[in-house]
Amino acid sequence: MPVYQKNGIGDSRNHKKEGFFQMLELKHIKKYYYVGDSVTKALDDVSVAFRSQEFVAILGPSGSGKTTMLNGIGGLDIYDSGDLAIEGKSTKDFTAADWDAYRNNSVGFIFQSYNIISHLSILDNVEMGMTLSGVSSQEKKNKALQALDRVGLTEHINKRPNQLSGGQLQRVAIARAIANDPEILLCDEPTGALDTETSEQIMQLIKELAAERLVIMVTHNPELAKEYADRIIEFADGKIQNDSNPYDGHTDADQFKLKKTRMTFWTALKLSFNNIRTKKGRTALTAFASSIGIIGIAIVLALSNGFQKQINKTQANTLAQFPVTISQTATSTNGTNANDKVKPTKSNQVMAKVSEQDKATHTNKLTKDYLNYVKKLDPQLSKNVTYTYSTGMNLLRKVNGKVKSVSFSNTDNSSSSNSASAMQSAMAASTGVGGSVYPSANDGGISFLKKHYKLVSGGYPKGANEVILIVDRDNSTNINALKNLGYSVKANQKFDYNQIVGTTIKVVNNNDYYQSLPTGNYVPNKATTGLYNNHNNTKLQIAGIVKVKSKSSENVLASGIAYSDQLTQNIISKNQDSRIVKAQQKASANVMTGQSVDQTTKKSLVSYLGGSTTPASILIYPNTFKNKDKVLRYLDKYNHGKRKADQVIYTDMAGTVSSLTGGLMSAITYVLIAFAGISLVTSMIMIAIITYTSVLERTKEIGILKALGARKKDITRVFDAETFILGIASGALGVVIAWLLTFPVNIVLKNITDLSNVAHLNPIHGVILIIISTILTVLGGHIPARMAAKKDAATALRSE
Ligand code: ADP
Ligand code: MG
């Protein structure tokens, strides 16, 4: 009788006993397979005990249940009924984790088909069992090298599995099985695929290993069994037919201790990374396939980015040209009613009828209330709210030592000289008396100017007494603006900045500017140095020159002189009670020409002379079509519940344009979003399919890992880690490809539409897409990974 001695590799076991003892006992084990209506009794009430040290051969015809028994002993396949005792410990109440630990620490498997993981190196294969149980890498390597030495493979350890012969592969499998020094070695037809000579060598090796442990070997070769084994059990129809050396020793005490296995996510990541590395080409293709969705989304994002910019630009441009206008007289579009019943008159009568146009004409009362209401408009909605006053300014400038009467207007006034008629022609200009007005807001208008203009010379205006010259993007400005300022200019003539910046202009009060004649009429005084130097005058200065920043800022202010609305208000407050204003308010004729005037003209004369604080019109420049709608809604709200006469009607010139382009733009946006959505779904399905295929393909590997003691969690982790790597790779690949694609896309778009740089991938979007890709890939792969983990180990190993 052989005697148990401890002379194996490693010292992980510590048997205090001398001689052998009962290692395993199968008690009435049954395992039935149900396929359709038929039942296969693979194990039919098997009872047998094994010594802690012996070489048992199990002989029997194919299909007799040998593999089923071996898998049952090894915990790969759980029996239906009966009990398996390990060193006296019943396994009836074993949890999945207990079985995992048992396989990992106590059992080594050797299969007919070697079951070496082909994408791992030989050393990694041998180390795998220890990797799963978290053995430190140095200890792992030492043990693996010892095991490989034991099976005679020391000189081949640097080869890859596909560079080894069958016999060598089986030696690797043996090394893997004994590396952790298990008490039990289970061999399922280990020589079944080998030639006679190699078979003899392998049998010799197994025989040596059996001196230290229990070896149970399934074979259908009786000669080999007889030559090497200590004990032969003959198997047929799921039952033991004959046992050459039965054992009836019993162990009552429970001697068995389990060491739980664990694998870190880091290990899983390394395993997956190795797997991916060995299949570079295929992984690249896989990553590319699943990146297509990301490419789609990235391109759509890049394009809609550009389109959105373009849309905003177009809208802003349109709106800059067509502001929402509130004038003192407006045409109400809802005043006409198409449903008015036509009542026929008698044939011999004429009916006096108000024309549709007159009916629609509405006088807006721009009351303080209304002005305050407009002032409270959300500043985010509009680029500018301009108040135009038909208030004239009495301006003087010294040109080459001679005092001249000048104006901020940019309309051509050259035909008339400084006189009442000039004033009247200025009044005729609907937008007032020249120059653009910007809102002074809280900071005198500086932030407003900075938003749309960049300073090219001088400084931004500090206060109402500093004005500014607006130039276009080509540094040009309206010739009339310069002429009216007193410059003698020819078309296309150029001026140095310093000829303009710093220029002083004086504003003269009405009382000093106009003199009353004995007739009661008023005329302007001569533009003299004396009048220029009058200490009542307000000194204005051109503080600087600003230039339109972008196309969307064009037309926000007209080219020429611009000043803050505060200046107008200052002038009005000075002139409001002036003699000429008082006179004009009383007179029924023009106080300068003596011509009799109607009520309306009189009102505008008073206004021109600075006698009215009511603006002539309000121009609102919304920044987008959407915001324009909000502005209009805000203005409409004012009219709610008001009498028709008290309502204020605006003109929305951009209305027709906006409803057209706005609809088209939102259609395009929706189409783009739909495409992005489809891409996303496609991407997810693709990823799920790819992971699922990968799971199917690696079924065998899952079986091997389970045989080595991998937990369900570990298997899930290996696949999660793989999809994690794949997700990052495909996300990054997708973003890079999409980014590269923006270049040709932009060239094509430039050729077709003349718009440059439409597609622009925001780097933040890129990062977000990589994260999304990773999350989606891991999610999409997690379900197949869970399925893989649930796979029955025995079934997985049977798959080919
Ligand atoms: P052996 O190893 O002796 O050739 P097995 O243990 O592999 O035999 O199989 C014993 C019997 O159990 C066979 O009839 C086989 O078809 C059946 N069998 C094994 N595994 C399954 C299974 N997963 N489902 C159904 N039948 C099975
Ligand atoms: Mg078999």
GROMACS .gro file of C-alpha atoms in nm, residues 340-585:
model
  246
  340ASP     CA    1  -6.678   9.305  -4.273
  341LYS     CA    2  -7.018   9.262  -4.426
  342VAL     CA    3  -7.067   9.464  -4.741
  343LYS     CA    4  -7.397   9.643  -4.708
  344PRO     CA    5  -7.508   9.763  -5.050
  345THR     CA    6  -7.630  10.123  -5.061
  346LYS     CA    7  -7.926  10.240  -5.259
  347SER     CA    8  -7.837  10.300  -5.622
  348ASN     CA    9  -7.893  10.676  -5.605
  349GLN     CA   10  -7.676  10.739  -5.301
  350VAL     CA   11  -7.306  10.785  -5.239
  351MET     CA   12  -7.157  10.662  -4.913
  352ALA     CA   13  -6.862  10.830  -4.748
  353LYS     CA   14  -6.617  10.562  -4.650
  354VAL     CA   15  -6.291  10.566  -4.456
  355SER     CA   16  -6.024  10.400  -4.667
  356GLU     CA   17  -5.872  10.077  -4.539
  357GLN     CA   18  -5.541  10.254  -4.512
  358ASP     CA   19  -5.682  10.535  -4.301
  359LYS     CA   20  -5.864  10.285  -4.085
  360ALA     CA   21  -5.539  10.109  -4.025
  361THR     CA   22  -5.353  10.424  -3.932
  362HIS     CA   23  -5.304  10.434  -3.561
  363THR     CA   24  -5.153  10.703  -3.343
  364ASN     CA   25  -4.931  10.552  -3.076
  365LYS     CA   26  -4.926  10.731  -2.746
  366LEU     CA   27  -4.567  10.685  -2.635
  367THR     CA   28  -4.645  10.771  -2.274
  368LYS     CA   29  -4.396  10.762  -1.984
  369ASP     CA   30  -4.573  10.444  -1.876
  370TYR     CA   31  -4.503  10.282  -2.210
  371LEU     CA   32  -4.143  10.399  -2.219
  372ASN     CA   33  -4.088  10.252  -1.874
  373TYR     CA   34  -4.252   9.930  -1.990
  374VAL     CA   35  -4.013   9.907  -2.284
  375LYS     CA   36  -3.717   9.986  -2.058
  376LYS     CA   37  -3.804   9.678  -1.851
  377LEU     CA   38  -3.766   9.451  -2.156
  378ASP     CA   39  -3.522   9.167  -2.078
  379PRO     CA   40  -3.181   9.293  -2.203
  380GLN     CA   41  -3.088   8.933  -2.304
  381LEU     CA   42  -3.344   8.944  -2.582
  382SER     CA   43  -3.214   9.232  -2.784
  383LYS     CA   44  -2.889   9.373  -2.907
  384ASN     CA   45  -3.006   9.729  -2.883
  385VAL     CA   46  -3.307   9.941  -2.810
  386THR     CA   47  -3.271  10.278  -2.979
  387TYR     CA   48  -3.482  10.580  -2.902
  388THR     CA   49  -3.483  10.836  -3.175
  389TYR     CA   50  -3.576  11.190  -3.093
  390SER     CA   51  -3.656  11.444  -3.351
  391THR     CA   52  -3.466  11.690  -3.138
  392GLY     CA   53  -3.224  11.909  -3.324
  393MET     CA   54  -2.884  12.004  -3.188
  394ASN     CA   55  -2.736  12.347  -3.237
  395LEU     CA   56  -2.378  12.243  -3.313
  396LEU     CA   57  -2.079  12.463  -3.388
  397ARG     CA   58  -1.727  12.362  -3.481
  398LYS     CA   59  -1.413  12.564  -3.545
  399VAL     CA   60  -1.271  12.462  -3.882
  400ASN     CA   61  -0.937  12.626  -3.969
  401GLY     CA   62  -1.009  12.912  -3.727
  402LYS     CA   63  -1.355  12.973  -3.868
  403VAL     CA   64  -1.667  12.881  -3.671
  404LYS     CA   65  -1.909  12.672  -3.872
  405SER     CA   66  -2.256  12.537  -3.809
  406VAL     CA   67  -2.239  12.158  -3.827
  407SER     CA   68  -2.454  11.848  -3.763
  408PHE     CA   69  -2.426  11.478  -3.682
  409SER     CA   70  -2.653  11.384  -3.971
  410ASN     CA   71  -2.533  11.151  -4.241
  411THR     CA   72  -2.785  11.258  -4.498
  412ASP     CA   73  -2.684  11.486  -4.782
  413ASN     CA   74  -2.761  11.844  -4.671
  414SER     CA   75  -2.528  12.014  -4.914
  415SER     CA   76  -2.804  12.180  -5.120
  416SER     CA   77  -2.926  12.393  -4.832
  417SER     CA   78  -2.721  12.612  -4.606
  418ASN     CA   79  -2.755  12.677  -4.239
  419SER     CA   80  -3.109  12.808  -4.229
  420ALA     CA   81  -3.461  12.726  -4.137
  421SER     CA   82  -3.498  12.528  -4.457
  422ALA     CA   83  -3.200  12.316  -4.360
  423MET     CA   84  -3.371  12.253  -4.035
  424GLN     CA   85  -3.685  12.151  -4.214
  425SER     CA   86  -3.505  11.913  -4.442
  426ALA     CA   87  -3.336  11.764  -4.139
  427MET     CA   88  -3.673  11.727  -3.976
  428ALA     CA   89  -3.800  11.550  -4.279
  429ALA     CA   90  -3.555  11.271  -4.225
  430SER     CA   91  -3.777  11.027  -4.048
  431THR     CA   92  -3.517  10.893  -3.806
  432GLY     CA   93  -3.460  11.236  -3.657
  433VAL     CA   94  -3.178  11.475  -3.683
  434GLY     CA   95  -2.883  11.258  -3.757
  435GLY     CA   96  -2.633  11.047  -3.584
  436SER     CA   97  -2.703  10.713  -3.426
  437VAL     CA   98  -2.813  10.682  -3.070
  438TYR     CA   99  -2.698  10.401  -2.844
  439PRO     CA  100  -2.847  10.312  -2.506
  440SER     CA  101  -2.645  10.464  -2.222
  441ALA     CA  102  -2.767  10.187  -1.987
  442ASN     CA  103  -2.571  10.174  -1.659
  443ASP     CA  104  -2.222  10.241  -1.784
  444GLY     CA  105  -2.281  10.513  -2.039
  445GLY     CA  106  -2.312  10.254  -2.317
  446ILE     CA  107  -1.954  10.128  -2.306
  447SER     CA  108  -2.047   9.761  -2.264
  448PHE     CA  109  -2.296   9.794  -2.546
  449LEU     CA  110  -2.033   9.944  -2.776
  450LYS     CA  111  -1.775   9.684  -2.673
  451LYS     CA  112  -2.014   9.405  -2.761
  452HIS     CA  113  -2.053   9.508  -3.122
  453TYR     CA  114  -1.751   9.724  -3.196
  454LYS     CA  115  -1.381   9.719  -3.145
  455LEU     CA  116  -1.186  10.030  -3.072
  456VAL     CA  117  -0.945  10.131  -3.347
  457SER     CA  118  -0.842  10.473  -3.220
  458GLY     CA  119  -0.890  10.693  -2.915
  459GLY     CA  120  -1.106  10.564  -2.635
  460TYR     CA  121  -1.460  10.465  -2.555
  461PRO     CA  122  -1.681  10.762  -2.461
  462LYS     CA  123  -1.664  10.859  -2.096
  463GLY     CA  124  -2.003  11.015  -2.041
  464ALA     CA  125  -2.267  11.181  -2.254
  465ASN     CA  126  -2.037  11.458  -2.377
  466GLU     CA  127  -1.813  11.223  -2.565
  467VAL     CA  128  -1.927  11.091  -2.900
  468ILE     CA  129  -1.783  10.827  -3.126
  469LEU     CA  130  -1.730  10.766  -3.498
  470ILE     CA  131  -1.855  10.435  -3.633
  471VAL     CA  132  -1.665  10.284  -3.926
  472ASP     CA  133  -1.746   9.976  -4.131
  473ARG     CA  134  -1.527   9.669  -4.148
  474ASP     CA  135  -1.332   9.828  -4.433
  475ASN     CA  136  -1.265  10.143  -4.225
  476SER     CA  137  -1.506  10.346  -4.433
  477THR     CA  138  -1.767  10.582  -4.301
  478ASN     CA  139  -2.053  10.777  -4.453
  479ILE     CA  140  -1.916  11.072  -4.654
  480ASN     CA  141  -2.211  11.293  -4.552
  481ALA     CA  142  -2.134  11.238  -4.187
  482LEU     CA  143  -1.789  11.391  -4.247
  483LYS     CA  144  -1.924  11.669  -4.469
  484ASN     CA  145  -2.190  11.763  -4.213
  485LEU     CA  146  -1.919  11.777  -3.950
  486GLY     CA  147  -1.752  12.048  -4.155
  487TYR     CA  148  -1.480  11.847  -4.324
  488SER     CA  149  -1.427  11.929  -4.688
  489VAL     CA  150  -1.431  11.585  -4.840
  490LYS     CA  151  -1.414  11.426  -5.179
  491ALA     CA  152  -1.537  11.071  -5.237
  492ASN     CA  153  -1.286  10.804  -5.132
  493GLN     CA  154  -1.064  11.061  -4.967
  494LYS     CA  155  -0.877  10.922  -4.666
  495PHE     CA  156  -0.834  11.077  -4.323
  496ASP     CA  157  -0.583  11.002  -4.051
  497TYR     CA  158  -0.745  10.890  -3.729
  498ASN     CA  159  -0.598  11.189  -3.547
  499GLN     CA  160  -0.775  11.433  -3.781
  500ILE     CA  161  -1.100  11.304  -3.634
  501VAL     CA  162  -1.029  11.178  -3.283
  502GLY     CA  163  -1.026  11.466  -3.033
  503THR     CA  164  -1.233  11.698  -3.252
  504THR     CA  165  -1.431  11.945  -3.041
  505ILE     CA  166  -1.791  12.040  -3.116
  506LYS     CA  167  -1.998  12.285  -2.913
  507VAL     CA  168  -2.369  12.251  -2.838
  508VAL     CA  169  -2.537  12.592  -2.808
  509ASN     CA  170  -2.853  12.636  -2.603
  510ASN     CA  171  -3.165  12.761  -2.783
  511ASN     CA  172  -3.165  13.087  -2.590
  512ASP     CA  173  -2.817  13.169  -2.714
  513TYR     CA  174  -2.859  13.019  -3.057
  514TYR     CA  175  -3.182  13.190  -3.163
  515GLN     CA  176  -3.257  13.556  -3.153
  516SER     CA  177  -3.609  13.692  -3.159
  517LEU     CA  178  -3.696  13.954  -3.420
  518PRO     CA  179  -3.927  14.242  -3.354
  519THR     CA  180  -4.184  14.061  -3.570
  520GLY     CA  181  -4.197  13.790  -3.307
  521ASN     CA  182  -4.019  13.545  -3.532
  522TYR     CA  183  -3.695  13.371  -3.439
  523VAL     CA  184  -3.379  13.331  -3.645
  524PRO     CA  185  -3.046  13.162  -3.565
  525ASN     CA  186  -2.762  13.392  -3.470
  526LYS     CA  187  -2.457  13.413  -3.694
  527ALA     CA  188  -2.206  13.136  -3.625
  528THR     CA  189  -1.939  13.351  -3.465
  529THR     CA  190  -1.639  13.294  -3.240
  530GLY     CA  191  -1.832  13.475  -2.974
  531LEU     CA  192  -2.121  13.230  -2.995
  532TYR     CA  193  -1.872  12.942  -3.007
  533ASN     CA  194  -1.702  13.061  -2.690
  534ASN     CA  195  -2.026  13.123  -2.499
  535HIS     CA  196  -1.981  12.977  -2.151
  536ASN     CA  197  -2.331  12.826  -2.159
  537ASN     CA  198  -2.226  12.592  -2.436
  538THR     CA  199  -2.170  12.222  -2.381
  539LYS     CA  200  -1.840  12.095  -2.516
  540LEU     CA  201  -1.855  11.764  -2.701
  541GLN     CA  202  -1.558  11.565  -2.818
  542ILE     CA  203  -1.514  11.276  -3.061
  543ALA     CA  204  -1.358  11.032  -2.816
  544GLY     CA  205  -1.261  10.760  -3.058
  545ILE     CA  206  -1.327  10.550  -3.363
  546VAL     CA  207  -1.489  10.208  -3.336
  547LYS     CA  208  -1.523   9.944  -3.601
  548VAL     CA  209  -1.792   9.682  -3.661
  549LYS     CA  210  -1.679   9.357  -3.497
  550SER     CA  211  -1.870   9.105  -3.706
  551LYS     CA  212  -2.127   9.091  -3.979
  552SER     CA  213  -2.405   9.047  -3.727
  553SER     CA  214  -2.319   9.381  -3.571
  554GLU     CA  215  -2.348   9.569  -3.896
  555ASN     CA  216  -2.634   9.819  -3.894
  556VAL     CA  217  -2.664   9.811  -3.518
  557LEU     CA  218  -2.556  10.172  -3.545
  558ALA     CA  219  -2.529  10.355  -3.875
  559SER     CA  220  -2.183  10.455  -3.989
  560GLY     CA  221  -2.109  10.812  -3.889
  561ILE     CA  222  -2.132  10.981  -3.552
  562ALA     CA  223  -2.302  10.798  -3.266
  563TYR     CA  224  -2.385  10.931  -2.921
  564SER     CA  225  -2.566  10.814  -2.612
  565ASP     CA  226  -2.935  10.879  -2.557
  566GLN     CA  227  -2.828  11.066  -2.245
  567LEU     CA  228  -2.693  11.348  -2.464
  568THR     CA  229  -3.032  11.397  -2.628
  569GLN     CA  230  -3.200  11.397  -2.292
  570ASN     CA  231  -2.953  11.655  -2.159
  571ILE     CA  232  -3.021  11.882  -2.455
  572ILE     CA  233  -3.396  11.840  -2.418
  573SER     CA  234  -3.383  11.932  -2.051
  574LYS     CA  235  -3.186  12.247  -2.133
  575ASN     CA  236  -3.410  12.358  -2.419
  576GLN     CA  237  -3.747  12.243  -2.293
  577ASP     CA  238  -3.826  12.581  -2.139
  578SER     CA  239  -3.635  12.798  -2.386
  579ARG     CA  240  -3.799  13.107  -2.531
  580ILE     CA  241  -3.833  12.969  -2.884
  581VAL     CA  242  -3.999  12.649  -2.757
  582LYS     CA  243  -4.247  12.849  -2.548
  583ALA     CA  244  -4.318  13.072  -2.846
  584GLN     CA  245  -4.365  12.778  -3.080
  585GLN     CA  246  -4.599  12.607  -2.836
   0.00000   0.00000   0.00000
